[in-house]
Short mmCIF file of C-alpha atoms in Angstrom, two decimals:
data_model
loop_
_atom_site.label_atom_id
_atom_site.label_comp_id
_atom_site.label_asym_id
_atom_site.label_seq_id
_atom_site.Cartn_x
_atom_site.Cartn_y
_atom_site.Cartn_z
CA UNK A 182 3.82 -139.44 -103.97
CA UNK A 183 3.58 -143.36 -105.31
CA UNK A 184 4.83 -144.08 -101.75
CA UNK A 185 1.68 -142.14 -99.75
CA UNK A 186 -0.49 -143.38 -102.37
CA UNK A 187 -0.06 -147.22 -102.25
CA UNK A 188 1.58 -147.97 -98.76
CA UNK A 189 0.40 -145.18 -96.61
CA UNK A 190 -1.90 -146.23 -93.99
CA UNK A 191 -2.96 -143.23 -91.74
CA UNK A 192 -5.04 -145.26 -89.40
CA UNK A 193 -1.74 -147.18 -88.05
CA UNK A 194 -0.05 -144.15 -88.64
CA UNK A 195 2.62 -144.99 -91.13
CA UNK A 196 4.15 -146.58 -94.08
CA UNK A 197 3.76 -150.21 -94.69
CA UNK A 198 6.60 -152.37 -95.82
CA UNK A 199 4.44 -154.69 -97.71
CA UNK A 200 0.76 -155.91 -99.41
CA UNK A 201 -0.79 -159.43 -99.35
CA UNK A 202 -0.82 -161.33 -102.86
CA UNK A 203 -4.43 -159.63 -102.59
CA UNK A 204 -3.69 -156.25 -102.21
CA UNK A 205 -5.02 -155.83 -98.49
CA UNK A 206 -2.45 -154.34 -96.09
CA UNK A 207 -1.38 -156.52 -92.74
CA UNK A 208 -2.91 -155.27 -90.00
CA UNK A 209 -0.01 -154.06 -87.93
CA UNK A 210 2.97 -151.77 -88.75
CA UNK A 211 6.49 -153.14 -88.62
CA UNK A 212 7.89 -150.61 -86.83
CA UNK A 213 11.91 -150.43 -87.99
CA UNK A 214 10.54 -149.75 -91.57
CA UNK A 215 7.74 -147.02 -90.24
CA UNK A 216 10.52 -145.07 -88.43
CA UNK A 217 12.91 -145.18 -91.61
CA UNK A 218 11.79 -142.13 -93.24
CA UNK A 219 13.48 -139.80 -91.34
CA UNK A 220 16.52 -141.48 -91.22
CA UNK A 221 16.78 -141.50 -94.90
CA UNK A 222 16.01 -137.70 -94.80
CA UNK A 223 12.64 -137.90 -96.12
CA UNK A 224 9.75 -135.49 -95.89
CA UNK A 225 6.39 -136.86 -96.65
CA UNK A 226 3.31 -135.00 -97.01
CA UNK A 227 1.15 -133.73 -94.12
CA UNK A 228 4.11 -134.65 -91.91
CA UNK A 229 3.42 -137.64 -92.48
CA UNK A 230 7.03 -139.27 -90.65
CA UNK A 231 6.25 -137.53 -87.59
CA UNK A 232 2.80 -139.06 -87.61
CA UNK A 233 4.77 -142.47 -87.80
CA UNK A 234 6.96 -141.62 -85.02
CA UNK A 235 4.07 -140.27 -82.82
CA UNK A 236 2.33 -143.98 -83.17
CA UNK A 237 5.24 -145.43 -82.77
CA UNK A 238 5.92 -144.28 -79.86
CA UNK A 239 2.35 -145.21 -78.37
CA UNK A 240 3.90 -148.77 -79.03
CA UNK A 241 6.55 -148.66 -76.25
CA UNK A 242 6.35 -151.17 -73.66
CA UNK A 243 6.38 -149.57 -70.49
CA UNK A 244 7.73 -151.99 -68.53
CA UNK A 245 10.81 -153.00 -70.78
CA UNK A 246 11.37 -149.63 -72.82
CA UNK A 247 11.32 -151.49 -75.88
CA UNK A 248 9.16 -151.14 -78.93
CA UNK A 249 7.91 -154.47 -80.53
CA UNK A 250 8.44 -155.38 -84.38
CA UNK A 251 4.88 -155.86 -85.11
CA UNK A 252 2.69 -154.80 -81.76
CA UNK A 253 0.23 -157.16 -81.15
CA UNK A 254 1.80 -159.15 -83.76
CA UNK A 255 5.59 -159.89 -83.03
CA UNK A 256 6.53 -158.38 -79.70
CA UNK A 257 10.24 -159.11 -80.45
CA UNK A 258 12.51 -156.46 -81.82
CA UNK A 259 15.39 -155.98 -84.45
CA UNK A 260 18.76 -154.63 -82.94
CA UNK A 261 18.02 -150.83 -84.65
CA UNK A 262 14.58 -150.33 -83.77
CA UNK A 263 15.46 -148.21 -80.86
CA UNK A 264 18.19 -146.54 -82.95
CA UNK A 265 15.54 -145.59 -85.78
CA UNK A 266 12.93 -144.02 -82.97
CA UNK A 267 16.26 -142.19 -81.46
CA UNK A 268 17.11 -140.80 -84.42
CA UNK A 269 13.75 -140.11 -85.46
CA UNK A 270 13.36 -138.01 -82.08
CA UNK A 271 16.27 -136.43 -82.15
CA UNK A 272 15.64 -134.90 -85.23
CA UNK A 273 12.03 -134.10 -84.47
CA UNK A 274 13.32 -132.25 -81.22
CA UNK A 275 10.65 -134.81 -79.26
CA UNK A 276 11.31 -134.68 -75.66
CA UNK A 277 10.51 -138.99 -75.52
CA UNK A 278 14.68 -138.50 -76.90
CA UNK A 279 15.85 -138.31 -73.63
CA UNK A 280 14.04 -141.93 -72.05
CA UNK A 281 14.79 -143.43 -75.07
CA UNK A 282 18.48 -142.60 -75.27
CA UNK A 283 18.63 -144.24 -71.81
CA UNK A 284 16.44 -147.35 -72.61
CA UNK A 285 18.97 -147.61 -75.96
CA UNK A 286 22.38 -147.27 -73.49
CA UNK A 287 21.15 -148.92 -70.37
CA UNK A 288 19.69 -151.97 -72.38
CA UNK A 289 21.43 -155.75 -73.44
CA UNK A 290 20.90 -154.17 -77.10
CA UNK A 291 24.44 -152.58 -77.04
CA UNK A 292 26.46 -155.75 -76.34
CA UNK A 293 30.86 -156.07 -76.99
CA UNK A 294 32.53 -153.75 -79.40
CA UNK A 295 28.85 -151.70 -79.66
CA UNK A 296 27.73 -154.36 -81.44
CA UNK A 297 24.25 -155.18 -81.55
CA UNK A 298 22.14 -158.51 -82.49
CA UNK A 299 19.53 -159.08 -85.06
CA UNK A 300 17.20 -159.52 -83.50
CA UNK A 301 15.34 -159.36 -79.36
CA UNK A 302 12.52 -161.22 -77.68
CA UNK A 303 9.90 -159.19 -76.02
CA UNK A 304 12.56 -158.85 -72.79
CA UNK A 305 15.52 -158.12 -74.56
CA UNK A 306 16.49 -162.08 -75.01
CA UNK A 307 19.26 -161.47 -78.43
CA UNK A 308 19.29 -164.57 -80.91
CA UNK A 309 22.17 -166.00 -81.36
CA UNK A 310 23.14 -163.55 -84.64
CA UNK A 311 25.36 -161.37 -83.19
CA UNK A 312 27.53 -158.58 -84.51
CA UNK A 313 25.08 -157.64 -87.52
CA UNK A 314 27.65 -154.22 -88.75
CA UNK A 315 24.13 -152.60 -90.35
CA UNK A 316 22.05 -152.99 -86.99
CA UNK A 317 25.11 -151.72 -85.24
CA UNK A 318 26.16 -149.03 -87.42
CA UNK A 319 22.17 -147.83 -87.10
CA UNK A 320 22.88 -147.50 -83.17
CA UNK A 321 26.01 -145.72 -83.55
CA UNK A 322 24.64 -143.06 -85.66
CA UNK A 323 21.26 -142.36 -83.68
CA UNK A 324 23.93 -141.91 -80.47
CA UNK A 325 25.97 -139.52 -82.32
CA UNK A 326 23.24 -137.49 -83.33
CA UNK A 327 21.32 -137.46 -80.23
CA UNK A 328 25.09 -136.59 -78.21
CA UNK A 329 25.65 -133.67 -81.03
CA UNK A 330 22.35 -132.13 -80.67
CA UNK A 331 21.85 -132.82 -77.45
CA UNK A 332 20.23 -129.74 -75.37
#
């Protein structure tokens, strides 16, 4: 309930990961945290996560398939964002699973081993940290899932 009441912004549709020193929100969601919920299982109130996800996807760039850290902020992306909104989908039996699941496989994100970067530019450029196991291990499970449940 502390959660909703403090960091819960319905008008970006989500959960924000952080307050300025004076108590105002950013004005932008960072989208790997607003897509966590689900993954961690959680159910917040008035659906709430599903909200998130339905914003989220809004954020998808149509001509890349890729959803920006910050939109309008940060048009880069970390390695798992994908994975998160996969998962996230796949659980909320969204039919935006299926073009995601092939942005996700088709993409530079999944790069030797499975291994995935840090972090993107806006076109899918990876920094040079490589083989992050968390990023990674995010994209592994959001394929499993989708491939199990897969209809």
């Amino acid at each position: 309930e502390s959660l909703i009441k403090h960091f819960y912004r319905s008008d970006l549709g989500g959960i924000q990961w952080a307050l300025k020193k004076d108590g105002t929100f950013y004005p932008y969601n960072v989208t790997n945290f607003v897509l966590m919920p689900v993954w961690f299982g959680v159910s917040l109130k008035d659906n709430a996560e599903k909200t998130a996800v339905e914003k989220a996807l809004s954020f998808i760039n149509s001509k890349t398939g890729f959803i920006a850290n910050a939109p309008g902020e940060v048009e880069g992306f970390c390695g798992h964002t994908l994975a998160f909104l996969l998962y996230d989908l796949t659980q909320l039996n969204m039919p935006e699973k299926n073009a995601v699941y092939k942005t996700l496989i088709n993409s530079c994100i999944i790069q030797r081993y499975g291994m995935v970067n840090e972090y993107y530019g806006p076109n899918g450029v990876p920094n040079p940290h490589n083989l992050r196991v968390f990023e990674s291990g995010i994209v592994i499970d959001a394929i499993v899932n989708y491939l199990k449940n897969k209809k």
